Amino acid sequence: MKKIIVTGALGQIGSELITKLRSEYGVNNVLATDIRAGDTASEGPFEVLDVTDANRMHKLAKDFGADTMMHMAALLSAKAEDEPLFAWNLNMGGLMNALEIARELKLQFFTPSSIGAFGPSTPKKNTPQDTLQRPTTMYGVNKVAGELLCDYYYHKFGLDTRGVRFPGLVSYVSKPGGGTTDYAVDIYYKALEEGKYTSYIAEGTYMDMMYMPDALQAIVDLLEADPAKLVHRNAFNVTAMSFEPSEIAASIKKHIPTFEMAYDVDPVRQAIAESWPDSIDPSAAINEWGFKSSYDLDKMTIDMLEKLKTKLNV
Ligand code: NAD
């Protein structure tokens, strides 16, 4: 049975990952940590941890008897463009601390990269697993460096590092933390609350997306994957769908026929979106550890609207 410490556990992914891991491995085998306290604290072990504090991270992982570290704390793409130096210090400093502590305590290690690790010169359609990566955002620079560091710790120290490149993740439990694909979450809230949405991403801008249940299952499947079958270790391309704003609007309209979509494009997030692929190729993840997804756009829309109706009481 695993004993897992999770950083950034109150974020969009972490808040649901904790529940998933606790159901798979037992409530008391998963230590949630975050720089702030939150609801997860009442459901199982929780500690406040700033990932830039290596001493406390080491002590918490050791005292908990962790054999696995899942590093989720980060500043996301749009926020990182507002504060690039802060993003570098948090994203790289936190990752280095987490990798070093995993090396010292011999922990299995998981951290997500992102489609943000690609750039304008990357092939845009069916983007291969191994390809040109020259991102033009601070977030992308951090993610490429992080992918390389995780590979380095595997090759140099034999650390059992694993990771995926997530696309935009859509979920209803916690709101996203300041990424470029957040519109694909916000639109469902606004559709139910106001019957209309103004998109900051332009019509026709395709990006990869995935529904949270598929993302969580992918994390667990990769953690449990037979290492002998892994040709890659980190930064596996994973995706479930690729769409642009008018397509998600059309999917919502099937259930809320009066829904209206408008556009007020934010140049910063639009530029980030345009520098990313339209669709990525997940075949390495499929072949090496059996990655699969079960939600397409319409199935995700049905579930999002149903769950949010209850959550928002509308
Ligand atoms: P999020 O912004 O929702 O959550 C990040 C969490 O980290 C927050 O709870 C925040 O309180 C915490 N945090 C911030 N600074 C911290 C610090 N110094 N110490 C400890 N905790 C701190 O992010 P997320 O969406 O859950 O993303 C988790 C990981 O997945 C990140 O590496 C992100 O780049 C990656 N990712 C996310 C998406 C997505 O769509 N959500 C897509 C691709 C990759």
JSON list of C-alpha atoms and ligand atoms in Angstrom, two decimals, residues 7-14 33-36 49-52 71-76 79 86 90 111-115 139 143 165-170 175-178 181-182 212, ligand 1:
[
{"chain": "A", "resi": 7, "resn": "THR", "atom": "CA", "xyz": [1.72, 19.29, -2.53]},
{"chain": "A", "resi": 8, "resn": "GLY", "atom": "CA", "xyz": [-0.69, 21.97, -3.80]},
{"chain": "A", "resi": 9, "resn": "ALA", "atom": "CA", "xyz": [-3.50, 19.64, -2.71]},
{"chain": "A", "resi": 10, "resn": "LEU", "atom": "CA", "xyz": [-6.23, 22.30, -2.59]},
{"chain": "A", "resi": 11, "resn": "GLY", "atom": "CA", "xyz": [-5.91, 23.29, -6.26]},
{"chain": "A", "resi": 12, "resn": "GLN", "atom": "CA", "xyz": [-8.17, 22.39, -9.18]},
{"chain": "A", "resi": 13, "resn": "ILE", "atom": "CA", "xyz": [-6.50, 19.00, -9.62]},
{"chain": "A", "resi": 14, "resn": "GLY", "atom": "CA", "xyz": [-5.31, 18.38, -6.05]},
{"chain": "A", "resi": 33, "resn": "THR", "atom": "CA", "xyz": [-0.52, 19.70, 1.93]},
{"chain": "A", "resi": 34, "resn": "ASP", "atom": "CA", "xyz": [-0.97, 23.24, 0.62]},
{"chain": "A", "resi": 35, "resn": "ILE", "atom": "CA", "xyz": [0.26, 26.73, 1.43]},
{"chain": "A", "resi": 36, "resn": "ARG", "atom": "CA", "xyz": [-3.25, 27.51, 2.68]},
{"chain": "A", "resi": 49, "resn": "LEU", "atom": "CA", "xyz": [3.32, 23.39, 3.52]},
{"chain": "A", "resi": 50, "resn": "ASP", "atom": "CA", "xyz": [4.97, 26.07, 1.42]},
{"chain": "A", "resi": 51, "resn": "VAL", "atom": "CA", "xyz": [6.90, 24.11, -1.24]},
{"chain": "A", "resi": 52, "resn": "THR", "atom": "CA", "xyz": [9.71, 26.66, -1.17]},
{"chain": "A", "resi": 71, "resn": "HIS", "atom": "CA", "xyz": [3.98, 17.54, -6.64]},
{"chain": "A", "resi": 72, "resn": "MET", "atom": "CA", "xyz": [1.05, 19.70, -7.79]},
{"chain": "A", "resi": 73, "resn": "ALA", "atom": "CA", "xyz": [1.88, 23.18, -6.41]},
{"chain": "A", "resi": 74, "resn": "ALA", "atom": "CA", "xyz": [2.58, 25.63, -9.24]},
{"chain": "A", "resi": 75, "resn": "LEU", "atom": "CA", "xyz": [1.64, 28.99, -10.70]},
{"chain": "A", "resi": 76, "resn": "LEU", "atom": "CA", "xyz": [-0.35, 28.47, -13.91]},
{"chain": "A", "resi": 79, "resn": "LYS", "atom": "CA", "xyz": [-0.80, 34.13, -13.74]},
{"chain": "A", "resi": 86, "resn": "PHE", "atom": "CA", "xyz": [7.61, 34.79, -8.90]},
{"chain": "A", "resi": 90, "resn": "LEU", "atom": "CA", "xyz": [7.76, 28.92, -7.19]},
{"chain": "A", "resi": 111, "resn": "THR", "atom": "CA", "xyz": [4.39, 15.84, -11.34]},
{"chain": "A", "resi": 112, "resn": "PRO", "atom": "CA", "xyz": [2.32, 17.15, -14.26]},
{"chain": "A", "resi": 113, "resn": "SER", "atom": "CA", "xyz": [3.71, 19.07, -17.19]},
{"chain": "A", "resi": 114, "resn": "SER", "atom": "CA", "xyz": [1.37, 20.78, -19.63]},
{"chain": "A", "resi": 115, "resn": "ILE", "atom": "CA", "xyz": [0.58, 21.49, -23.28]},
{"chain": "A", "resi": 139, "resn": "TYR", "atom": "CA", "xyz": [5.04, 28.81, -17.63]},
{"chain": "A", "resi": 143, "resn": "LYS", "atom": "CA", "xyz": [7.44, 23.16, -17.74]},
{"chain": "A", "resi": 165, "resn": "ARG", "atom": "CA", "xyz": [1.51, 16.70, -20.15]},
{"chain": "A", "resi": 166, "resn": "PHE", "atom": "CA", "xyz": [-2.04, 17.68, -19.24]},
{"chain": "A", "resi": 167, "resn": "PRO", "atom": "CA", "xyz": [-4.24, 19.66, -21.61]},
{"chain": "A", "resi": 168, "resn": "GLY", "atom": "CA", "xyz": [-6.80, 22.10, -20.18]},
{"chain": "A", "resi": 169, "resn": "LEU", "atom": "CA", "xyz": [-8.72, 20.32, -17.44]},
{"chain": "A", "resi": 170, "resn": "VAL", "atom": "CA", "xyz": [-12.45, 20.84, -17.02]},
{"chain": "A", "resi": 175, "resn": "LYS", "atom": "CA", "xyz": [-12.36, 26.45, -10.00]},
{"chain": "A", "resi": 176, "resn": "PRO", "atom": "CA", "xyz": [-9.18, 26.59, -12.08]},
{"chain": "A", "resi": 177, "resn": "GLY", "atom": "CA", "xyz": [-6.24, 28.59, -10.78]},
{"chain": "A", "resi": 178, "resn": "GLY", "atom": "CA", "xyz": [-5.41, 31.04, -13.60]},
{"chain": "A", "resi": 181, "resn": "THR", "atom": "CA", "xyz": [-7.97, 27.12, -20.80]},
{"chain": "A", "resi": 182, "resn": "ASP", "atom": "CA", "xyz": [-10.07, 28.28, -17.79]},
{"chain": "A", "resi": 212, "resn": "MET", "atom": "CA", "xyz": [-11.20, 15.70, -14.60]},
{"chain": "B", "resi": 1, "resn": "NAD", "atom": "P1", "xyz": [-4.13, 25.32, -9.10]},
{"chain": "B", "resi": 1, "resn": "NAD", "atom": "O1", "xyz": [-3.63, 26.69, -9.39]},
{"chain": "B", "resi": 1, "resn": "NAD", "atom": "O2", "xyz": [-5.59, 25.09, -9.14]},
{"chain": "B", "resi": 1, "resn": "NAD", "atom": "O3", "xyz": [-3.61, 24.86, -7.67]},
{"chain": "B", "resi": 1, "resn": "NAD", "atom": "C1", "xyz": [-2.30, 25.06, -7.24]},
{"chain": "B", "resi": 1, "resn": "NAD", "atom": "C2", "xyz": [-2.28, 24.88, -5.73]},
{"chain": "B", "resi": 1, "resn": "NAD", "atom": "O4", "xyz": [-0.95, 25.16, -5.29]},
{"chain": "B", "resi": 1, "resn": "NAD", "atom": "C3", "xyz": [-3.20, 25.85, -5.00]},
{"chain": "B", "resi": 1, "resn": "NAD", "atom": "O5", "xyz": [-4.05, 25.16, -4.09]},
{"chain": "B", "resi": 1, "resn": "NAD", "atom": "C4", "xyz": [-2.26, 26.80, -4.25]},
{"chain": "B", "resi": 1, "resn": "NAD", "atom": "O6", "xyz": [-2.75, 27.20, -2.98]},
{"chain": "B", "resi": 1, "resn": "NAD", "atom": "C5", "xyz": [-1.03, 25.90, -4.09]},
{"chain": "B", "resi": 1, "resn": "NAD", "atom": "N1", "xyz": [0.20, 26.68, -3.91]},
{"chain": "B", "resi": 1, "resn": "NAD", "atom": "C6", "xyz": [0.55, 27.85, -4.48]},
{"chain": "B", "resi": 1, "resn": "NAD", "atom": "N2", "xyz": [1.74, 28.23, -4.02]},
{"chain": "B", "resi": 1, "resn": "NAD", "atom": "C7", "xyz": [2.18, 27.28, -3.16]},
{"chain": "B", "resi": 1, "resn": "NAD", "atom": "C8", "xyz": [3.34, 27.12, -2.38]},
{"chain": "B", "resi": 1, "resn": "NAD", "atom": "N3", "xyz": [4.33, 28.02, -2.37]},
{"chain": "B", "resi": 1, "resn": "NAD", "atom": "N4", "xyz": [3.43, 26.02, -1.61]},
{"chain": "B", "resi": 1, "resn": "NAD", "atom": "C9", "xyz": [2.45, 25.09, -1.60]},
{"chain": "B", "resi": 1, "resn": "NAD", "atom": "N5", "xyz": [1.32, 25.19, -2.31]},
{"chain": "B", "resi": 1, "resn": "NAD", "atom": "C10", "xyz": [1.19, 26.29, -3.08]},
{"chain": "B", "resi": 1, "resn": "NAD", "atom": "O7", "xyz": [-3.35, 24.32, -10.08]},
{"chain": "B", "resi": 1, "resn": "NAD", "atom": "P2", "xyz": [-3.86, 22.93, -10.68]},
{"chain": "B", "resi": 1, "resn": "NAD", "atom": "O8", "xyz": [-4.71, 23.24, -11.83]},
{"chain": "B", "resi": 1, "resn": "NAD", "atom": "O9", "xyz": [-4.37, 22.06, -9.61]},
{"chain": "B", "resi": 1, "resn": "NAD", "atom": "O10", "xyz": [-2.47, 22.38, -11.27]},
{"chain": "B", "resi": 1, "resn": "NAD", "atom": "C11", "xyz": [-1.67, 21.43, -10.61]},
{"chain": "B", "resi": 1, "resn": "NAD", "atom": "C12", "xyz": [-0.53, 21.06, -11.53]},
{"chain": "B", "resi": 1, "resn": "NAD", "atom": "O11", "xyz": [-1.04, 20.57, -12.77]},
{"chain": "B", "resi": 1, "resn": "NAD", "atom": "C13", "xyz": [0.40, 22.24, -11.91]},
{"chain": "B", "resi": 1, "resn": "NAD", "atom": "O12", "xyz": [1.71, 21.77, -12.06]},
{"chain": "B", "resi": 1, "resn": "NAD", "atom": "C14", "xyz": [-0.14, 22.66, -13.25]},
{"chain": "B", "resi": 1, "resn": "NAD", "atom": "O13", "xyz": [0.84, 23.33, -14.02]},
{"chain": "B", "resi": 1, "resn": "NAD", "atom": "C15", "xyz": [-0.52, 21.33, -13.84]},
{"chain": "B", "resi": 1, "resn": "NAD", "atom": "N6", "xyz": [-1.49, 21.44, -14.94]},
{"chain": "B", "resi": 1, "resn": "NAD", "atom": "C16", "xyz": [-2.76, 21.84, -14.70]},
{"chain": "B", "resi": 1, "resn": "NAD", "atom": "C17", "xyz": [-3.68, 21.95, -15.74]},
{"chain": "B", "resi": 1, "resn": "NAD", "atom": "C18", "xyz": [-5.10, 22.39, -15.52]},
{"chain": "B", "resi": 1, "resn": "NAD", "atom": "O14", "xyz": [-5.84, 22.57, -16.49]},
{"chain": "B", "resi": 1, "resn": "NAD", "atom": "N7", "xyz": [-5.56, 22.57, -14.30]},
{"chain": "B", "resi": 1, "resn": "NAD", "atom": "C19", "xyz": [-3.26, 21.64, -17.03]},
{"chain": "B", "resi": 1, "resn": "NAD", "atom": "C20", "xyz": [-1.95, 21.24, -17.26]},
{"chain": "B", "resi": 1, "resn": "NAD", "atom": "C21", "xyz": [-1.07, 21.12, -16.19]}
]
